[in-house]
mmCIF file of N, CA and C in Angstrom:
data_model
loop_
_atom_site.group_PDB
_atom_site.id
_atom_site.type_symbol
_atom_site.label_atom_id
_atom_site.label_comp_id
_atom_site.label_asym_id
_atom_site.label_seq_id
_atom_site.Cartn_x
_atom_site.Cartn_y
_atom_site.Cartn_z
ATOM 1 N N UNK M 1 11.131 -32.724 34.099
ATOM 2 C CA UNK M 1 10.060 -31.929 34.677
ATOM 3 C C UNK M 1 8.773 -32.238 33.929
ATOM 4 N N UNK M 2 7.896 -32.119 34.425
ATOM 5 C CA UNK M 2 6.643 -32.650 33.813
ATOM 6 C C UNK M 2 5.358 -31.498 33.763
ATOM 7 N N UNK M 3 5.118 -31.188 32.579
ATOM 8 C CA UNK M 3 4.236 -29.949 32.358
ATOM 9 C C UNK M 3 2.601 -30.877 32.600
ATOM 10 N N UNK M 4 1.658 -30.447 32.985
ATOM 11 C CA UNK M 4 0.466 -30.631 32.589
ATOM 12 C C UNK M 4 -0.175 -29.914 31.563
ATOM 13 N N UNK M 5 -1.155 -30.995 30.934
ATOM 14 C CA UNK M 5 -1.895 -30.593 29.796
ATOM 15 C C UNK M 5 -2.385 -29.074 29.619
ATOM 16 N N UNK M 6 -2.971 -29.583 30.861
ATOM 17 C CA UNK M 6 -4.095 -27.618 31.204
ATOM 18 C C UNK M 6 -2.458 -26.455 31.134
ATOM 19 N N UNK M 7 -1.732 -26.717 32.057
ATOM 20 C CA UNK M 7 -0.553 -25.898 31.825
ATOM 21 C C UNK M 7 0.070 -25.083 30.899
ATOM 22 N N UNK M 8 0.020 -26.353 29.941
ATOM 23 C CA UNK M 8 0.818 -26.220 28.630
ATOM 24 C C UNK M 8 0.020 -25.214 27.764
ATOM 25 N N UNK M 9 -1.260 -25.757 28.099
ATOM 26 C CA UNK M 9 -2.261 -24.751 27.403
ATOM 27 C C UNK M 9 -2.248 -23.724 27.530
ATOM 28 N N UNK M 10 -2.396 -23.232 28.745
ATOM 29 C CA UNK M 10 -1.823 -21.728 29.491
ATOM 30 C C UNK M 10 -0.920 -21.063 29.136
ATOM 31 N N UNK M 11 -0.034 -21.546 29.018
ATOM 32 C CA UNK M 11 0.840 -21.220 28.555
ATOM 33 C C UNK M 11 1.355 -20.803 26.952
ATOM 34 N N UNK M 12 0.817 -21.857 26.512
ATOM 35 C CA UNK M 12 0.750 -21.284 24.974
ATOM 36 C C UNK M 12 -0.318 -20.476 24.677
ATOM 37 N N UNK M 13 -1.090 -20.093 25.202
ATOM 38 C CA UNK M 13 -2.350 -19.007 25.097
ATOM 39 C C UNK M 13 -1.651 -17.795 25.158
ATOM 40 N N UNK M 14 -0.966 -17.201 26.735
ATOM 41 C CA UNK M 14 -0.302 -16.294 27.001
ATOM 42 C C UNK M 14 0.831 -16.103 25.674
ATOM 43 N N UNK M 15 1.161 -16.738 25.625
ATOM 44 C CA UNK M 15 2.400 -16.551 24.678
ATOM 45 C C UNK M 15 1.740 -16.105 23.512
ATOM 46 N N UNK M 16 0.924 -16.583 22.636
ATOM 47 C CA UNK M 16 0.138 -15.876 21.584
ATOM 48 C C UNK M 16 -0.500 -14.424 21.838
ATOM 49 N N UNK M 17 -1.074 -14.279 22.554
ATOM 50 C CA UNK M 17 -1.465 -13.248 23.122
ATOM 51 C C UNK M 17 -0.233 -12.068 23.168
ATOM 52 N N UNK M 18 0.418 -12.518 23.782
ATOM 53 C CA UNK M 18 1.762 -11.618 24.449
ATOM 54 C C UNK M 18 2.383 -11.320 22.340
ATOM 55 N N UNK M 19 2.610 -12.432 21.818
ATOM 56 C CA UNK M 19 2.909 -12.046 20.512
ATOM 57 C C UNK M 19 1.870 -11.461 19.523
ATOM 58 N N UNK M 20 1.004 -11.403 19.596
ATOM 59 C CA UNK M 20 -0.158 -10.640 19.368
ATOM 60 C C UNK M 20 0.075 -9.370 19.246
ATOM 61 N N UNK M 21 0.145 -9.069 20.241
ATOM 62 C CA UNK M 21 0.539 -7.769 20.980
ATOM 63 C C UNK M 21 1.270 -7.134 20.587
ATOM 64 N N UNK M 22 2.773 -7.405 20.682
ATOM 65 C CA UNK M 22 3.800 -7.431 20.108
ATOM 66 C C UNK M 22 3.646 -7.144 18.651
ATOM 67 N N UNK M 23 3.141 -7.531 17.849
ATOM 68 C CA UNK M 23 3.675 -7.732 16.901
ATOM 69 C C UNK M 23 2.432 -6.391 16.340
ATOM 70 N N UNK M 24 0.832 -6.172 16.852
ATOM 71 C CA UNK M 24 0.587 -5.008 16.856
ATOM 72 C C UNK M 24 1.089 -4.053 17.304
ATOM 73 N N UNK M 25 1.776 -3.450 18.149
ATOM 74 C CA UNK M 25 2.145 -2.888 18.469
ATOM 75 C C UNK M 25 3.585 -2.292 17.405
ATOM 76 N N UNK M 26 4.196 -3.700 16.807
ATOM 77 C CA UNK M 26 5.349 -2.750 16.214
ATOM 78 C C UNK M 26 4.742 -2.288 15.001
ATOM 79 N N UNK M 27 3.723 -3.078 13.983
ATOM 80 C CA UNK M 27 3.529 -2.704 12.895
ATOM 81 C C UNK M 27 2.431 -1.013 13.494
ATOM 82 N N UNK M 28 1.834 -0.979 14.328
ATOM 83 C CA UNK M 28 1.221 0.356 14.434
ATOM 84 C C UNK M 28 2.526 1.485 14.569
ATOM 85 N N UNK M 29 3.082 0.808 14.976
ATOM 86 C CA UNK M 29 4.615 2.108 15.076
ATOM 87 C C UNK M 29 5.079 2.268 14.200
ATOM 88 N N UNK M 30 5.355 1.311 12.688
ATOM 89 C CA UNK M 30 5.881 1.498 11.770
ATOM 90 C C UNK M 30 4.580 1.952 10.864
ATOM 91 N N UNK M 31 3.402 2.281 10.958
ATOM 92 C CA UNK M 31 2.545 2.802 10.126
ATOM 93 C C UNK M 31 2.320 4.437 10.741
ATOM 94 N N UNK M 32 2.528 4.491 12.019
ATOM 95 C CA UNK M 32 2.529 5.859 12.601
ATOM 96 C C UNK M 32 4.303 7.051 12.062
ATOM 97 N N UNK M 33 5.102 5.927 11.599
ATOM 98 C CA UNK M 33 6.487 7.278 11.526
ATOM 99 C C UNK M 33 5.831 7.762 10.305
ATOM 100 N N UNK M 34 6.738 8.964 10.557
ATOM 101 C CA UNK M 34 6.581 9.743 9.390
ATOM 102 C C UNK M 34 8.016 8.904 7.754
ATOM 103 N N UNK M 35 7.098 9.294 6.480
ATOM 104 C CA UNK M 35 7.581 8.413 5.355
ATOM 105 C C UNK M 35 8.720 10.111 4.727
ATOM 106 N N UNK M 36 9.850 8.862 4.534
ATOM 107 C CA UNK M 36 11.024 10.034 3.431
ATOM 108 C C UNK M 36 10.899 9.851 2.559
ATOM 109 N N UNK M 37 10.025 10.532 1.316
ATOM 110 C CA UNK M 37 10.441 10.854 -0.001
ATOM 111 C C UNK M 37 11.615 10.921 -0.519
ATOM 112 N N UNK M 38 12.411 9.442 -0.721
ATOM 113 C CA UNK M 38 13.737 10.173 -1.148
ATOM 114 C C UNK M 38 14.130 9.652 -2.653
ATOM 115 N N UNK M 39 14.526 10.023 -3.445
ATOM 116 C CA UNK M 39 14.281 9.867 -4.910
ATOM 117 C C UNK M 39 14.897 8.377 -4.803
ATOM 118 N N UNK M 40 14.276 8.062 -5.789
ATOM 119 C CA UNK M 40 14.384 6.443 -6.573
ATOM 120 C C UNK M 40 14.081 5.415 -4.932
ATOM 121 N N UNK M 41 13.891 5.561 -3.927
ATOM 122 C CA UNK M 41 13.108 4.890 -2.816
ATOM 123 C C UNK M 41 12.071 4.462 -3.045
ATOM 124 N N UNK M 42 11.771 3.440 -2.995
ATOM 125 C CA UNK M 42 9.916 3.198 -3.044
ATOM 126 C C UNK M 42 9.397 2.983 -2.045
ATOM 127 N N UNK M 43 8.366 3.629 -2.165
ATOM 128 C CA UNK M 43 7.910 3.283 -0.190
ATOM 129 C C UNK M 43 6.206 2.743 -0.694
ATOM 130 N N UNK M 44 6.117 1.391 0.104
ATOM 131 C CA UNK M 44 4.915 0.706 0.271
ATOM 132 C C UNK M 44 3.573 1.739 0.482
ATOM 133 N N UNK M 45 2.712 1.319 -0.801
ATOM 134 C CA UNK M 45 1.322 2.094 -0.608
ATOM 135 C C UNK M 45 1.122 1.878 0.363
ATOM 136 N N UNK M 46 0.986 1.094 1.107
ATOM 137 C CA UNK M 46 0.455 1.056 2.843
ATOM 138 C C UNK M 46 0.813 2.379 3.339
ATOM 139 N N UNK M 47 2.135 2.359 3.856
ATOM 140 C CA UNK M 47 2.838 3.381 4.676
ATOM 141 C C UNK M 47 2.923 4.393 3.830
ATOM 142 N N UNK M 48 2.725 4.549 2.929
ATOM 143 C CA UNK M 48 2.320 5.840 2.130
ATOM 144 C C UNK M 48 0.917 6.903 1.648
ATOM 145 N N UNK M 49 0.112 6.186 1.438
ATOM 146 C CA UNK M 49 -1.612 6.404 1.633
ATOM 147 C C UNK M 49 -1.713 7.451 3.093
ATOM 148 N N UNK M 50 -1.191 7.423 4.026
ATOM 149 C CA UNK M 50 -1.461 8.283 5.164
ATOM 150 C C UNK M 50 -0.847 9.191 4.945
ATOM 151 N N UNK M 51 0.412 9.299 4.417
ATOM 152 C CA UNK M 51 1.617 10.602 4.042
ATOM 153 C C UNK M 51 1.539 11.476 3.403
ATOM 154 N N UNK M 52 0.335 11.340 2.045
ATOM 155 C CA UNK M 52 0.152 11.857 1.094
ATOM 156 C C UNK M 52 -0.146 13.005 0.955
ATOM 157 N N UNK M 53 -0.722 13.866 1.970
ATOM 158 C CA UNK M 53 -0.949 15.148 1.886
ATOM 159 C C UNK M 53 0.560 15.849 2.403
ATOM 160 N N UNK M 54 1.280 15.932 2.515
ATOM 161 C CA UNK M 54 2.392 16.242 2.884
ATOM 162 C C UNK M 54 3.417 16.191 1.495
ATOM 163 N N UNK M 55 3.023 15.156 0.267
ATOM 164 C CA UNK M 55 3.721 14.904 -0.691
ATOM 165 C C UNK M 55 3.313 15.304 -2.295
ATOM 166 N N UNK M 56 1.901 16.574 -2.425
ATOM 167 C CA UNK M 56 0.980 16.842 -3.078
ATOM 168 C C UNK M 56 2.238 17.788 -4.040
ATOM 169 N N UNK M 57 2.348 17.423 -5.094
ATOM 170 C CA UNK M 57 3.225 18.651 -6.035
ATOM 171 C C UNK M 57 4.521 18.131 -6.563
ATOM 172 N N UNK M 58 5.353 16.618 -5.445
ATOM 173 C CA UNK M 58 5.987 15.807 -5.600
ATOM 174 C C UNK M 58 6.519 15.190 -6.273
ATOM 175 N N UNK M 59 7.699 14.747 -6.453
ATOM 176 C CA UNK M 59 7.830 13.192 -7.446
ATOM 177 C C UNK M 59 7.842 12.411 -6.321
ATOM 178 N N UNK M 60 7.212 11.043 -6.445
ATOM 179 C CA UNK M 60 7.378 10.288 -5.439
ATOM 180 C C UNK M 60 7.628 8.782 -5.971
ATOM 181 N N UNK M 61 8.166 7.886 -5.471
ATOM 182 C CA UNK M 61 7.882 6.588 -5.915
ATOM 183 C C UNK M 61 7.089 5.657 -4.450
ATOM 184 N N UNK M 62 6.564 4.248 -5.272
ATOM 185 C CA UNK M 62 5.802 3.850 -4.376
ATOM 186 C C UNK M 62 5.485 2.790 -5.215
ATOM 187 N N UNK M 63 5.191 1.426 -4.415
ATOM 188 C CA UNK M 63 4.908 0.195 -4.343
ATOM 189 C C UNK M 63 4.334 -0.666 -4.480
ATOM 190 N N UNK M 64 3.606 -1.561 -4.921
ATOM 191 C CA UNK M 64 1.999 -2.221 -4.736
ATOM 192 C C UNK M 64 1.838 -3.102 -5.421
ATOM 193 N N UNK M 65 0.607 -3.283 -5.456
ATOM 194 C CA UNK M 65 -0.456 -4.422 -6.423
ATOM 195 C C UNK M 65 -1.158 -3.678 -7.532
ATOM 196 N N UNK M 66 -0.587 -3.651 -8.505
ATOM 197 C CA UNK M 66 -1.572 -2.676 -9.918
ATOM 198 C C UNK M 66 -2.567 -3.710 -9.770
ATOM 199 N N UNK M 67 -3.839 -2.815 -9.806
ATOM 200 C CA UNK M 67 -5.718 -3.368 -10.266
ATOM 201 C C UNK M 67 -5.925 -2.609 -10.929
ATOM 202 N N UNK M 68 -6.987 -2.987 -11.744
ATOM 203 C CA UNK M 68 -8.349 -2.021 -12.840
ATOM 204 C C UNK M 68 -9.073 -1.526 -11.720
ATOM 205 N N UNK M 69 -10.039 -1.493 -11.919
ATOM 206 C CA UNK M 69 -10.966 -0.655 -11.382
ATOM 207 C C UNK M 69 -11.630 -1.513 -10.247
ATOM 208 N N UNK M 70 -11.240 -2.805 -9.946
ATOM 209 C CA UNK M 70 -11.964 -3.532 -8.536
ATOM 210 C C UNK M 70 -10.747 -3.577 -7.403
ATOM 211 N N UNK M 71 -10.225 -2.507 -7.116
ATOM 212 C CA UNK M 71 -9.233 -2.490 -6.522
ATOM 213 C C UNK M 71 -10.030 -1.804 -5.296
ATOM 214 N N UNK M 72 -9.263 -1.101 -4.031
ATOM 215 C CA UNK M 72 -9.919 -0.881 -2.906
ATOM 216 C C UNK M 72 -9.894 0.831 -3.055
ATOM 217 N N UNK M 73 -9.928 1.012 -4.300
ATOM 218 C CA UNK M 73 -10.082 3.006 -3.809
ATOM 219 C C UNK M 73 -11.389 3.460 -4.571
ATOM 220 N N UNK M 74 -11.676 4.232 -3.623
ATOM 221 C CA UNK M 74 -12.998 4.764 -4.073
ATOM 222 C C UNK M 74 -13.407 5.845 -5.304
ATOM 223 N N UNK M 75 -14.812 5.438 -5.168
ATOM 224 C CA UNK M 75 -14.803 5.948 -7.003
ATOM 225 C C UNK M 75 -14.681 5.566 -8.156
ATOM 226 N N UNK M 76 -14.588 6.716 -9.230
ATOM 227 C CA UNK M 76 -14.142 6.128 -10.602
ATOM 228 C C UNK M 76 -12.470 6.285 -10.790
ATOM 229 N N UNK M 77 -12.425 6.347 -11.739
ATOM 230 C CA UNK M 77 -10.866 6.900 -12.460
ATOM 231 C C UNK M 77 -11.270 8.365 -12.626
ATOM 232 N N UNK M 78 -10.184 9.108 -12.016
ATOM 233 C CA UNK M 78 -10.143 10.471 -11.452
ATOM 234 C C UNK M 78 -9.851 11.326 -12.502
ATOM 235 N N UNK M 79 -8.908 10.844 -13.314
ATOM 236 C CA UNK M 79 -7.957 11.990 -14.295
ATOM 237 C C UNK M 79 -8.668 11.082 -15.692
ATOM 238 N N UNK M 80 -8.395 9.748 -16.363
ATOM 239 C CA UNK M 80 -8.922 9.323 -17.389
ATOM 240 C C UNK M 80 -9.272 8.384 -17.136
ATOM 241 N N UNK M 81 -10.232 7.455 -18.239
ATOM 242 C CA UNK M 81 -10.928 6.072 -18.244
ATOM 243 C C UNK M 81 -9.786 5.054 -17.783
ATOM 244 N N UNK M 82 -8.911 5.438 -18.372
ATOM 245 C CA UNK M 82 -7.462 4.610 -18.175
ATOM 246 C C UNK M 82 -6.532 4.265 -17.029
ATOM 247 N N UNK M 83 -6.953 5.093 -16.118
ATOM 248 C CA UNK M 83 -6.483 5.354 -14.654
ATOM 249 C C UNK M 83 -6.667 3.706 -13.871
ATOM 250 N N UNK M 84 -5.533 3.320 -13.112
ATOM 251 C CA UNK M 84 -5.937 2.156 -12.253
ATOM 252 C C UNK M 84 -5.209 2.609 -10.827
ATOM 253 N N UNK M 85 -5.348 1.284 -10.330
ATOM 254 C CA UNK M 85 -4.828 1.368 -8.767
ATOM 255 C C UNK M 85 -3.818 0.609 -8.822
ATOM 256 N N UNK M 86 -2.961 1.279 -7.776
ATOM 257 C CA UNK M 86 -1.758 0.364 -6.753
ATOM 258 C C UNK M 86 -2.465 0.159 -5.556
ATOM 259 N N UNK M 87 -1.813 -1.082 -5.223
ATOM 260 C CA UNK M 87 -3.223 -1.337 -3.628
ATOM 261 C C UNK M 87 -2.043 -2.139 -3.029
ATOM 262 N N UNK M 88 -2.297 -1.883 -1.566
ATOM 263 C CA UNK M 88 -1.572 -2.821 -0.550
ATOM 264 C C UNK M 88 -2.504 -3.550 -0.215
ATOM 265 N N UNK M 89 -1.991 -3.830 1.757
ATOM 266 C CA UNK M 89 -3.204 -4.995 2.121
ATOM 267 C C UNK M 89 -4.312 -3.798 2.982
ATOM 268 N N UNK M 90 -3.748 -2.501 3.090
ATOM 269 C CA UNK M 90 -4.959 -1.779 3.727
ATOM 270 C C UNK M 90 -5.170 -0.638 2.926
ATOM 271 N N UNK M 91 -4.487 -0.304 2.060
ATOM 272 C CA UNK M 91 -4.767 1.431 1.089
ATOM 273 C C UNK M 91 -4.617 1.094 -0.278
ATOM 274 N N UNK M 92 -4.900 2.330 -1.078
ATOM 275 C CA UNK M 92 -5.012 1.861 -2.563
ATOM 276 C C UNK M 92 -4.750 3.418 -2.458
ATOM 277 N N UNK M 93 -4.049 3.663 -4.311
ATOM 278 C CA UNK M 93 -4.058 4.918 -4.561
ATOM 279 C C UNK M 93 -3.903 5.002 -5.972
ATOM 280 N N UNK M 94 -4.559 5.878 -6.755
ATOM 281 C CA UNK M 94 -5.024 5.757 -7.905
ATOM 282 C C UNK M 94 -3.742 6.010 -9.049
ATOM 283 N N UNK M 95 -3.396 5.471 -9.927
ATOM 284 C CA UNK M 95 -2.102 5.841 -10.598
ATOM 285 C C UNK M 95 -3.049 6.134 -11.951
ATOM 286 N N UNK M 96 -2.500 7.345 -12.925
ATOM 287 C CA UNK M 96 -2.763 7.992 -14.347
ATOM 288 C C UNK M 96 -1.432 7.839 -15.066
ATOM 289 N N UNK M 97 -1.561 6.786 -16.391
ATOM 290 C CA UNK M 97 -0.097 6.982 -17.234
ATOM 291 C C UNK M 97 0.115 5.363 -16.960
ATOM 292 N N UNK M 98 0.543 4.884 -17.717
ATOM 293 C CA UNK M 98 1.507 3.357 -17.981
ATOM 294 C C UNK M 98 2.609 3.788 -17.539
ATOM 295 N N UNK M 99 3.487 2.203 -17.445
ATOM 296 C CA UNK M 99 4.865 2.102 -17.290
ATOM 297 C C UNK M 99 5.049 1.081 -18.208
ATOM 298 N N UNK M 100 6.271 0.707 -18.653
ATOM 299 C CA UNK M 100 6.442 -0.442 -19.714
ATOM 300 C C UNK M 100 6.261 -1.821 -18.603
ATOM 301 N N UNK M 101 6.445 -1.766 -17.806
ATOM 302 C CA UNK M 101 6.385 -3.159 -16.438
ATOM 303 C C UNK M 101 4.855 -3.198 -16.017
ATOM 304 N N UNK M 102 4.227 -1.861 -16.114
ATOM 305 C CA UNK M 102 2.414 -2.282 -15.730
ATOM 306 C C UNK M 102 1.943 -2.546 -17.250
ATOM 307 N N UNK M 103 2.238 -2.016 -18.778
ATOM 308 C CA UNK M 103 1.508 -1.987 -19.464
ATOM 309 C C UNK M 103 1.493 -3.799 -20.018
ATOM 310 N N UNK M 104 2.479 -4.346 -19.481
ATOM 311 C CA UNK M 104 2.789 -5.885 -19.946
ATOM 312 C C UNK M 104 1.563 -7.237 -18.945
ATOM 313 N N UNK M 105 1.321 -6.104 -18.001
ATOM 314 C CA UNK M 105 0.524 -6.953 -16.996
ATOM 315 C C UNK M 105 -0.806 -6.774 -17.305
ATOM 316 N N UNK M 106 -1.320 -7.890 -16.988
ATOM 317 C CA UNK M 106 -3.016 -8.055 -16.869
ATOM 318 C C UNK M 106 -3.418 -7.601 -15.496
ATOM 319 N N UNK M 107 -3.995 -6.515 -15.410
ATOM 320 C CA UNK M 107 -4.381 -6.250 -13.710
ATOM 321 C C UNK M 107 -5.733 -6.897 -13.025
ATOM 322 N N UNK M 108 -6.196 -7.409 -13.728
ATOM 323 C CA UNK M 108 -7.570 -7.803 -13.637
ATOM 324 C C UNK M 108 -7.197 -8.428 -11.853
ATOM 325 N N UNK M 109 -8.040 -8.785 -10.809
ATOM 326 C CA UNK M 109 -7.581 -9.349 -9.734
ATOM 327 C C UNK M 109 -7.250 -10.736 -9.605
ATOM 328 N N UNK M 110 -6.688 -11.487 -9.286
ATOM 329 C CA UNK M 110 -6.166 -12.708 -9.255
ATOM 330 C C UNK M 110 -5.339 -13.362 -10.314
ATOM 331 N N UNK M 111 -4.891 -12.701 -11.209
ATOM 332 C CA UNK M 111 -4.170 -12.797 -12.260
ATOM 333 C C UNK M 111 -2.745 -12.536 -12.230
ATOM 334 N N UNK M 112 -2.586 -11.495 -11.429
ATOM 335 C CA UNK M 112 -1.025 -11.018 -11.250
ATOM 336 C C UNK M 112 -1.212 -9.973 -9.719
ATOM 337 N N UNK M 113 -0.249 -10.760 -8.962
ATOM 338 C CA UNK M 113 -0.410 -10.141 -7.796
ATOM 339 C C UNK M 113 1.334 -9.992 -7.302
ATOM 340 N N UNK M 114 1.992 -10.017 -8.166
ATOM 341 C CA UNK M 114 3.299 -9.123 -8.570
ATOM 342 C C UNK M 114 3.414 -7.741 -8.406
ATOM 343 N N UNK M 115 3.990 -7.422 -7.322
ATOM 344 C CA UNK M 115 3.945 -5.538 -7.053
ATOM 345 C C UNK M 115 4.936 -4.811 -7.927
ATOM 346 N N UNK M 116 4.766 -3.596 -8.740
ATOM 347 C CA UNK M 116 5.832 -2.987 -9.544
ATOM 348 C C UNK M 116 5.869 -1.980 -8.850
ATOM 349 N N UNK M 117 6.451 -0.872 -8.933
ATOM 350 C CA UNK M 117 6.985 0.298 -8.619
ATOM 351 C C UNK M 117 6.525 1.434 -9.766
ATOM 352 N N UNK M 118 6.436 2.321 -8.940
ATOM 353 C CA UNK M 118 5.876 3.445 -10.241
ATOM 354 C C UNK M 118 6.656 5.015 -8.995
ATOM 355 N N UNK M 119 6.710 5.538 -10.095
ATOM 356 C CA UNK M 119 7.450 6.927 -9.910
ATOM 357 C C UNK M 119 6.259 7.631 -10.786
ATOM 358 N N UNK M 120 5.878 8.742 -10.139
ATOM 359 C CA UNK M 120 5.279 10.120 -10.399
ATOM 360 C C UNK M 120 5.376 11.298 -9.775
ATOM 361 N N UNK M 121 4.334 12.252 -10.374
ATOM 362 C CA UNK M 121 3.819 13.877 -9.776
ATOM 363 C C UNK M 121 2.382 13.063 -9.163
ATOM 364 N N UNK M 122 2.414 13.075 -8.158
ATOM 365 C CA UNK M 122 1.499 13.618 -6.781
ATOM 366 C C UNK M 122 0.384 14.304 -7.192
ATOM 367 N N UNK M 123 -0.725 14.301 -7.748
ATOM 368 C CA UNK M 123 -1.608 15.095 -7.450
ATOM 369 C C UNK M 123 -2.897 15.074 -6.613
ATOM 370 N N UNK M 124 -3.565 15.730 -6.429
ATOM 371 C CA UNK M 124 -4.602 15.868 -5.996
ATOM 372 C C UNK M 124 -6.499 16.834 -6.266
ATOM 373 N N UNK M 125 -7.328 16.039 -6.617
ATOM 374 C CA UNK M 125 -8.100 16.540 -7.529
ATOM 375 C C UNK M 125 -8.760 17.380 -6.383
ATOM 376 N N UNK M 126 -9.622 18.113 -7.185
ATOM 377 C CA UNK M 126 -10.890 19.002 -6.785
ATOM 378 C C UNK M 126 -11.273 18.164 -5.822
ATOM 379 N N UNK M 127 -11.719 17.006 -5.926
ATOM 380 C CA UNK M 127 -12.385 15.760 -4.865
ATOM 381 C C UNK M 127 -12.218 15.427 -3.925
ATOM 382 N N UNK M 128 -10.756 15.818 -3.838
ATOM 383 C CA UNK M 128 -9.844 15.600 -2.892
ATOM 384 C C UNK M 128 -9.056 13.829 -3.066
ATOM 385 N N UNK M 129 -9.558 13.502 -3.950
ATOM 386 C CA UNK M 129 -8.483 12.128 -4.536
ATOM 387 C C UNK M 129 -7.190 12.120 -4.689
ATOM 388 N N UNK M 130 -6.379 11.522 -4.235
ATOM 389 C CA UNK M 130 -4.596 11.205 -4.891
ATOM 390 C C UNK M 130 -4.270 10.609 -5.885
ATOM 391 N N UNK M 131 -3.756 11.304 -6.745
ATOM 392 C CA UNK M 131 -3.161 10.534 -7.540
ATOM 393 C C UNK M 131 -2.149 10.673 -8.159
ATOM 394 N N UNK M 132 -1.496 9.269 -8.716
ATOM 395 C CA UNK M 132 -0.286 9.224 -8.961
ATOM 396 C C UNK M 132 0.098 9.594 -10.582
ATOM 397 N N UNK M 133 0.220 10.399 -11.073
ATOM 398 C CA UNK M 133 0.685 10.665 -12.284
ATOM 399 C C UNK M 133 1.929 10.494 -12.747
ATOM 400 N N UNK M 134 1.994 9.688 -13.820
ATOM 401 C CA UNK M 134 3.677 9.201 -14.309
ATOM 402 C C UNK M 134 3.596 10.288 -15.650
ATOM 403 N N UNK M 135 4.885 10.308 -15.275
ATOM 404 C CA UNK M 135 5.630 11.919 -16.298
ATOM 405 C C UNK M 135 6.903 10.420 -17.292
ATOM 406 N N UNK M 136 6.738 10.902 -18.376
ATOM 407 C CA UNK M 136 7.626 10.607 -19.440
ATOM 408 C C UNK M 136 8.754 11.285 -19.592
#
């Protein structure tokens, strides 16, 4: 059978498109469920950053890219000078307290883009900021 050029083209257009689609469509569905807090789970700052008022008082764990302070959340450091971020590819959320696995890393950006896990208390300031506080 013999496709033409223009055809083929057509065809692979639609098909991108159609997967396009697709493939928005599932990640908006998996950013719209609701997230389970369930102990020792880590759930991706992405899909977590929207949940957060629901998880204020919490232990929670959660996922990411540790940064200093050029990370994507707004502001300063909320609780101390020392405070950094966990960041996905669309949310950031501020973590207070080391872990022995972040305190070994250089967070600076482009240096280590290795995601760790951090477990804390949930809080939330006067400001209305989140943040992640690690308990010893």
């Amino acid at each position: 059978m013999f496709i033409s050029r223009q055809s083929f083209s057509w065809r692979a257009l639609n098909f991108a498109i159609a997967l396009a689609a697709l493939t928005g469509c599932a990640n908006e569905h998996v950013l719209d469920q609701p997230v389970e807090w369930r102990s020792g789970a880590a759930v991706p700052v992405d899909l977590a950053v929207p949940h957060l008022a629901g998880a204020v008082g919490e232990r929670i764990t959660v996922i990411g890219v540790p940064r200093q302070r050029e990370g994507r959340c707004s502001g300063v450091q909320p609780l101390t000078p020392q405070d950094w971020m966990l960041t996905g590819e669309r949310h950031c959320l501020w973590v207070s307290g080391l872990t022995d696995q972040v305190r070994l890393l250089d967070l600076r950006p482009g240096l280590s883009d290795d995601p760790v896990t951090v477990t804390g208390r949930l809080l939330r300031t006067e400001q209305g900021v989140y943040v992640l506080r690690i308990e010893r």
